[in-house]
PDB file of C-alpha atoms in Angstrom:
ATOM      1  CA  MET I   1      -4.123  19.021  -8.664  1.00 34.00           C
ATOM      2  CA  GLN I   2      -0.767  20.549  -9.681  1.00 36.00           C
ATOM      3  CA  ARG I   3      -1.121  23.320  -7.092  1.00 33.00           C
ATOM      4  CA  ARG I   4      -1.970  20.780  -4.392  1.00 35.00           C
ATOM      5  CA  ALA I   5       1.047  18.665  -5.353  1.00 36.00           C
ATOM      6  CA  TRP I   6       3.338  21.711  -5.263  1.00 35.00           C
ATOM      7  CA  LEU I   7       2.050  22.781  -1.845  1.00 35.00           C
ATOM      8  CA  THR I   8       2.548  19.274  -0.498  1.00 37.00           C
ATOM      9  CA  LEU I   9       6.065  19.031  -1.861  1.00 35.00           C
ATOM     10  CA  THR I  10       7.122  22.344  -0.352  1.00 35.00           C
ATOM     11  CA  ALA I  11       5.556  21.506   2.995  1.00 37.00           C
ATOM     12  CA  LEU I  12       7.120  18.073   3.376  1.00 38.00           C
ATOM     13  CA  PRO I  13      10.911  18.182   3.721  1.00 37.00           C
ATOM     14  CA  TRP I  14      11.455  14.474   2.952  1.00 34.00           C
ATOM     15  CA  LEU I  15      10.101  15.132  -0.567  1.00 37.00           C
ATOM     16  CA  ALA I  16      12.289  18.149  -1.254  1.00 37.00           C
ATOM     17  CA  HIS I  17      14.478  16.170  -3.646  1.00 39.00           C
ATOM     18  CA  ALA I  18      11.495  14.630  -5.534  1.00 42.00           C
ATOM     19  CA  ALA I  19      10.381  17.114  -8.172  1.00 47.00           C
ATOM     20  CA  PRO I  20       6.731  17.119  -9.274  1.00 55.00           C
ATOM     21  CA  GLY I  21       6.123  14.498 -11.932  1.00 62.00           C
ATOM     22  CA  LYS I  22       9.304  12.576 -11.108  1.00 92.00           C
ATOM     23  CA  THR I  23       8.727   9.004 -10.082  1.00 97.00           C
ATOM     24  CA  VAL I  24      10.458   7.328  -7.164  1.00 98.00           C
ATOM     25  CA  ARG I  25      11.218   3.628  -6.913  1.00 98.00           C
ATOM     26  CA  THR I  26      11.640   1.532  -3.802  1.00 98.00           C
ATOM     27  CA  ARG I  27      12.873  -2.026  -3.490  1.00 98.00           C
ATOM     28  CA  VAL I  28      11.190  -4.368  -1.010  1.00 98.00           C
ATOM     29  CA  ASP I  29      13.237  -7.437  -0.067  1.00 98.00           C
ATOM     30  CA  THR I  30      11.422 -10.624   0.915  1.00 98.00           C
ATOM     31  CA  PRO I  31      12.551 -14.208   1.611  1.00 98.00           C
ATOM     32  CA  LEU I  32      11.255 -15.104  -1.879  1.00 98.00           C
ATOM     33  CA  GLY I  33      13.088 -12.306  -3.701  1.00 98.00           C
ATOM     34  CA  ALA I  34      12.564  -8.584  -4.180  1.00 98.00           C
ATOM     35  CA  PHE I  35       9.929  -6.459  -5.845  1.00 98.00           C
ATOM     36  CA  VAL I  36      10.147  -2.811  -6.902  1.00 98.00           C
ATOM     37  CA  ILE I  37       7.385  -0.254  -6.373  1.00 98.00           C
ATOM     38  CA  GLU I  38       7.162   2.971  -8.375  1.00 98.00           C
ATOM     39  CA  VAL I  39       5.299   5.971  -6.945  1.00 98.00           C
ATOM     40  CA  ASN I  40       4.651   9.440  -8.341  1.00 96.00           C
ATOM     41  CA  PRO I  41       4.449  12.279  -5.793  1.00 96.00           C
ATOM     42  CA  ALA I  42       2.502  14.440  -8.249  1.00 95.00           C
ATOM     43  CA  VAL I  43      -0.363  11.950  -8.561  1.00 96.00           C
ATOM     44  CA  ALA I  44      -1.034  10.978  -4.934  1.00 97.00           C
ATOM     45  CA  PRO I  45       1.128  13.475  -3.032  1.00 97.00           C
ATOM     46  CA  LEU I  46      -0.054  12.889   0.530  1.00 98.00           C
ATOM     47  CA  THR I  47      -0.077   9.106   0.325  1.00 98.00           C
ATOM     48  CA  VAL I  48       3.280   8.938  -1.461  1.00 98.00           C
ATOM     49  CA  ALA I  49       4.800  11.319   1.108  1.00 98.00           C
ATOM     50  CA  ASN I  50       3.551   9.066   3.895  1.00 98.00           C
ATOM     51  CA  TYR I  51       5.034   5.933   2.299  1.00 98.00           C
ATOM     52  CA  LEU I  52       8.391   7.577   1.528  1.00 98.00           C
ATOM     53  CA  ALA I  53       8.617   8.974   5.058  1.00 98.00           C
ATOM     54  CA  TYR I  54       8.418   5.429   6.427  1.00 98.00           C
ATOM     55  CA  VAL I  55      10.932   4.197   3.823  1.00 98.00           C
ATOM     56  CA  ASP I  56      13.434   7.030   4.403  1.00 98.00           C
ATOM     57  CA  ALA I  57      13.275   6.613   8.192  1.00 98.00           C
ATOM     58  CA  HIS I  58      13.959   2.855   7.719  1.00 98.00           C
ATOM     59  CA  GLN I  59      10.746   2.098   9.597  1.00 97.00           C
ATOM     60  CA  LEU I  60       9.702  -0.545   7.053  1.00 98.00           C
ATOM     61  CA  ASP I  61      12.969  -2.466   7.359  1.00 96.00           C
ATOM     62  CA  ARG I  62      11.271  -4.860   9.766  1.00 94.00           C
ATOM     63  CA  ALA I  63       7.874  -5.150   8.137  1.00 97.00           C
ATOM     64  CA  TRP I  64       5.670  -8.186   7.675  1.00 98.00           C
ATOM     65  CA  VAL I  65       3.430  -9.845   5.135  1.00 98.00           C
ATOM     66  CA  TYR I  66       0.645 -10.699   7.546  1.00 98.00           C
ATOM     67  CA  ARG I  67      -2.526 -11.059   5.470  1.00 98.00           C
ATOM     68  CA  LEU I  68      -3.071 -12.967   2.229  1.00 98.00           C
ATOM     69  CA  VAL I  69      -6.537 -12.696   0.716  1.00 98.00           C
ATOM     70  CA  ASN I  70      -7.563 -15.086  -2.047  1.00 98.00           C
ATOM     71  CA  LEU I  71     -10.902 -16.148  -3.482  1.00 96.00           C
ATOM     72  CA  ALA I  72     -11.174 -19.165  -1.174  1.00 96.00           C
ATOM     73  CA  ASN I  73     -10.512 -17.572   2.229  1.00 97.00           C
ATOM     74  CA  GLN I  74     -13.219 -14.909   2.280  1.00 95.00           C
ATOM     75  CA  PRO I  75     -16.497 -16.856   2.178  1.00 92.00           C
ATOM     76  CA  GLN I  76     -18.334 -14.149   4.153  1.00 90.00           C
ATOM     77  CA  SER I  77     -17.691 -11.462   1.533  1.00 91.00           C
ATOM     78  CA  ALA I  78     -19.981 -10.863  -1.427  1.00 92.00           C
ATOM     79  CA  HIS I  79     -17.266  -8.711  -3.058  1.00 95.00           C
ATOM     80  CA  LYS I  80     -14.142 -10.817  -3.197  1.00 96.00           C
ATOM     81  CA  ILE I  81     -10.632  -9.461  -3.694  1.00 98.00           C
ATOM     82  CA  GLU I  82      -7.109 -10.854  -3.983  1.00 98.00           C
ATOM     83  CA  VAL I  83      -4.305  -8.977  -2.219  1.00 98.00           C
ATOM     84  CA  VAL I  84      -1.027  -9.337  -0.348  1.00 98.00           C
ATOM     85  CA  GLN I  85      -1.147  -7.113   2.733  1.00 98.00           C
ATOM     86  CA  TRP I  86       2.065  -5.997   4.404  1.00 98.00           C
ATOM     87  CA  GLY I  87       3.446  -3.320   6.678  1.00 98.00           C
ATOM     88  CA  LEU I  88       4.286  -2.799  10.314  1.00 97.00           C
ATOM     89  CA  ASN I  89       1.367  -4.910  11.574  1.00 93.00           C
ATOM     90  CA  LEU I  90       1.153  -3.003  14.847  1.00 89.00           C
ATOM     91  CA  LYS I  91      -1.228  -4.194  17.531  1.00 87.00           C
ATOM     92  CA  ASP I  92      -4.614  -2.483  17.514  1.00 82.00           C
ATOM     93  CA  ASP I  93      -3.841  -0.546  20.701  1.00 86.00           C
ATOM     94  CA  ALA I  94      -0.326   0.518  19.620  1.00 90.00           C
ATOM     95  CA  PRO I  95       0.121   4.154  18.618  1.00 92.00           C
ATOM     96  CA  PRO I  96       1.213   4.680  15.002  1.00 91.00           C
ATOM     97  CA  LEU I  97       4.776   5.810  14.371  1.00 95.00           C
ATOM     98  CA  ARG I  98       3.552   8.681  12.187  1.00 96.00           C
ATOM     99  CA  PRO I  99       0.242  10.552  11.883  1.00 96.00           C
ATOM    100  CA  ALA I 100      -2.459   9.024   9.728  1.00 96.00           C
ATOM    101  CA  VAL I 101      -2.558  10.228   6.136  1.00 97.00           C
ATOM    102  CA  PRO I 102      -5.648  11.958   4.669  1.00 98.00           C
ATOM    103  CA  HIS I 103      -7.572   9.697   2.290  1.00 98.00           C
ATOM    104  CA  GLU I 104      -6.775  10.305  -1.396  1.00 98.00           C
ATOM    105  CA  THR I 105      -9.464   8.445  -3.317  1.00 98.00           C
ATOM    106  CA  THR I 106      -9.061   6.919  -6.751  1.00 98.00           C
ATOM    107  CA  ARG I 107     -11.668   9.435  -7.914  1.00 97.00           C
ATOM    108  CA  ASP I 108      -9.221  12.215  -6.986  1.00 96.00           C
ATOM    109  CA  THR I 109      -5.981  10.616  -8.196  1.00 97.00           C
ATOM    110  CA  GLY I 110      -7.236   8.827 -11.297  1.00 97.00           C
ATOM    111  CA  LEU I 111      -5.388   5.668 -10.234  1.00 98.00           C
ATOM    112  CA  ARG I 112      -7.142   2.301 -10.247  1.00 98.00           C
ATOM    113  CA  HIS I 113      -6.646  -0.938  -8.361  1.00 98.00           C
ATOM    114  CA  ARG I 114      -5.149  -3.012 -11.149  1.00 98.00           C
ATOM    115  CA  ASP I 115      -2.772  -5.958 -11.067  1.00 98.00           C
ATOM    116  CA  GLY I 116       0.306  -4.863  -9.107  1.00 98.00           C
ATOM    117  CA  THR I 117      -1.188  -1.656  -7.677  1.00 98.00           C
ATOM    118  CA  ILE I 118      -0.050  -0.746  -4.163  1.00 98.00           C
ATOM    119  CA  SER I 119      -2.611   0.887  -1.919  1.00 98.00           C
ATOM    120  CA  MET I 120      -3.226   1.860   1.710  1.00 98.00           C
ATOM    121  CA  ALA I 121      -5.032  -0.467   4.097  1.00 97.00           C
ATOM    122  CA  ARG I 122      -7.404   1.470   6.336  1.00 96.00           C
ATOM    123  CA  GLY I 123     -10.367   1.390   8.661  1.00 93.00           C
ATOM    124  CA  ALA I 124     -12.238   4.689   8.400  1.00 95.00           C
ATOM    125  CA  PRO I 125     -11.105   7.264   5.802  1.00 96.00           C
ATOM    126  CA  GLY I 126      -8.069   9.156   7.042  1.00 96.00           C
ATOM    127  CA  THR I 127      -6.815   6.388   9.352  1.00 95.00           C
ATOM    128  CA  ALA I 128      -4.153   4.802   7.104  1.00 96.00           C
ATOM    129  CA  THR I 129      -0.580   4.782   8.380  1.00 97.00           C
ATOM    130  CA  ALA I 130       1.904   1.977   7.630  1.00 97.00           C
ATOM    131  CA  GLU I 131      -0.218  -0.895   6.327  1.00 97.00           C
ATOM    132  CA  PHE I 132      -0.227  -1.517   2.582  1.00 98.00           C
ATOM    133  CA  PHE I 133      -1.586  -4.041   0.126  1.00 98.00           C
ATOM    134  CA  ILE I 134      -0.723  -5.096  -3.406  1.00 98.00           C
ATOM    135  CA  CYS I 135      -3.449  -6.174  -5.801  1.00 98.00           C
ATOM    136  CA  VAL I 136      -3.154  -9.592  -7.408  1.00 98.00           C
ATOM    137  CA  GLY I 137      -5.224  -9.144 -10.557  1.00 98.00           C
ATOM    138  CA  ASP I 138      -7.513  -6.176 -11.202  1.00 98.00           C
ATOM    139  CA  GLN I 139      -9.611  -5.251  -8.141  1.00 98.00           C
ATOM    140  CA  PRO I 140     -12.227  -2.632  -9.147  1.00 98.00           C
ATOM    141  CA  GLU I 141     -14.226  -3.200  -5.946  1.00 97.00           C
ATOM    142  CA  LEU I 142     -11.389  -1.394  -4.124  1.00 98.00           C
ATOM    143  CA  ASP I 143     -11.768   1.792  -6.212  1.00 98.00           C
ATOM    144  CA  PHE I 144     -13.941   4.781  -5.278  1.00 98.00           C
ATOM    145  CA  GLY I 145     -17.551   3.590  -5.593  1.00 97.00           C
ATOM    146  CA  GLY I 146     -16.489  -0.038  -5.162  1.00 96.00           C
ATOM    147  CA  ARG I 147     -18.443  -2.238  -2.816  1.00 94.00           C
ATOM    148  CA  ARG I 148     -15.657  -3.888  -0.808  1.00 94.00           C
ATOM    149  CA  ASN I 149     -15.758  -1.142   1.857  1.00 91.00           C
ATOM    150  CA  PRO I 150     -19.271  -0.172   2.981  1.00 91.00           C
ATOM    151  CA  ASP I 151     -18.465   3.568   2.887  1.00 95.00           C
ATOM    152  CA  GLY I 152     -17.944   3.377  -0.911  1.00 96.00           C
ATOM    153  CA  LEU I 153     -14.857   5.608  -0.758  1.00 97.00           C
ATOM    154  CA  GLY I 154     -12.494   2.828  -1.752  1.00 98.00           C
ATOM    155  CA  PHE I 155      -8.838   2.704  -0.875  1.00 98.00           C
ATOM    156  CA  ALA I 156      -5.951   5.059  -1.665  1.00 98.00           C
ATOM    157  CA  ALA I 157      -3.959   3.562  -4.533  1.00 98.00           C
ATOM    158  CA  PHE I 158      -0.585   5.287  -4.830  1.00 98.00           C
ATOM    159  CA  GLY I 159       1.843   3.225  -6.884  1.00 98.00           C
ATOM    160  CA  GLN I 160       2.613   0.165  -8.944  1.00 98.00           C
ATOM    161  CA  VAL I 161       4.875  -2.868  -8.741  1.00 98.00           C
ATOM    162  CA  VAL I 162       7.131  -2.422 -11.786  1.00 98.00           C
ATOM    163  CA  SER I 163       9.308  -5.498 -11.307  1.00 98.00           C
ATOM    164  CA  GLY I 164       9.117  -8.606  -9.164  1.00 98.00           C
ATOM    165  CA  MET I 165       5.404  -9.239  -9.531  1.00 98.00           C
ATOM    166  CA  ASP I 166       6.356 -12.927  -9.672  1.00 98.00           C
ATOM    167  CA  VAL I 167       7.579 -12.520  -6.067  1.00 98.00           C
ATOM    168  CA  VAL I 168       4.273 -10.927  -5.034  1.00 98.00           C
ATOM    169  CA  ARG I 169       2.391 -13.823  -6.673  1.00 98.00           C
ATOM    170  CA  ALA I 170       4.642 -16.359  -4.911  1.00 98.00           C
ATOM    171  CA  LEU I 171       3.832 -14.697  -1.583  1.00 98.00           C
ATOM    172  CA  HIS I 172       0.131 -14.743  -2.476  1.00 98.00           C
ATOM    173  CA  ARG I 173       0.274 -18.491  -3.216  1.00 98.00           C
ATOM    174  CA  ARG I 174       1.146 -19.022   0.443  1.00 98.00           C
ATOM    175  CA  ALA I 175      -2.435 -18.079   1.384  1.00 98.00           C
ATOM    176  CA  GLY I 176      -4.260 -20.637   3.481  1.00 96.00           C
ATOM    177  CA  PRO I 177      -7.815 -21.067   4.719  1.00 97.00           C
ATOM    178  CA  GLU I 178      -7.483 -17.984   6.946  1.00 97.00           C
ATOM    179  CA  GLN I 179      -6.547 -14.512   5.668  1.00 97.00           C
ATOM    180  CA  TRP I 180      -4.451 -13.567   8.704  1.00 97.00           C
ATOM    181  CA  LEU I 181      -1.176 -15.467   8.924  1.00 97.00           C
ATOM    182  CA  THR I 182      -0.344 -17.121  12.223  1.00 96.00           C
ATOM    183  CA  ASP I 183       3.319 -16.846  11.193  1.00 96.00           C
ATOM    184  CA  PRO I 184       3.748 -13.530   9.340  1.00 98.00           C
ATOM    185  CA  ILE I 185       6.531 -13.380   6.766  1.00 98.00           C
ATOM    186  CA  ALA I 186       9.329 -10.975   7.733  1.00 97.00           C
ATOM    187  CA  ILE I 187      10.335  -8.593   4.939  1.00 97.00           C
ATOM    188  CA  GLY I 188      12.797  -5.769   4.541  1.00 97.00           C
ATOM    189  CA  PRO I 189      14.785  -3.753   4.118  1.00 98.00           C
ATOM    190  CA  VAL I 190      12.778  -1.323   1.998  1.00 98.00           C
ATOM    191  CA  ARG I 191      14.942   1.262   0.242  1.00 98.00           C
ATOM    192  CA  ARG I 192      14.818   3.825  -2.543  1.00 98.00           C
ATOM    193  CA  VAL I 193      16.580   2.641  -5.696  1.00 97.00           C
TER     194      VAL I 193
END
């Protein structure tokens, strides 16, 4: 893993100033307050590089909370989760701003979907771009081998909310009977701190 992290860091210029093992924090402003996410490029190098590329290019400055999943609004699912999903919320036919990131599973990174974990939303493995979610409570069904996604590969966790989880919970409490918000909540800017 250390060799892979080193190769990634040398190949991606926007991570040149983030030494292996050094964490990076970003602040996400919302109408309800801010929360801070901490990521470690040495643990999930490809996914962290993707996220920081969007942050550093200011492409998340006009992002949205557009999906709120709670226990009540997913009656069709046998494996329920609770998350706040946010990101660019591009239309299905819109091209992504950056290439999709290869899927780094929780089996590979050792991270788990616990309360406050940030992870990549995706369709098939290797399709994640600029859509993220934050776990509200522990969500083991989102880990590698979990049953929320039929492929069993889980989602790519890559960081943790280290302050402002009360803001994330306040956003989550705005969930209604439908997961997808008819009026998404504008958020941003998102900056390194």
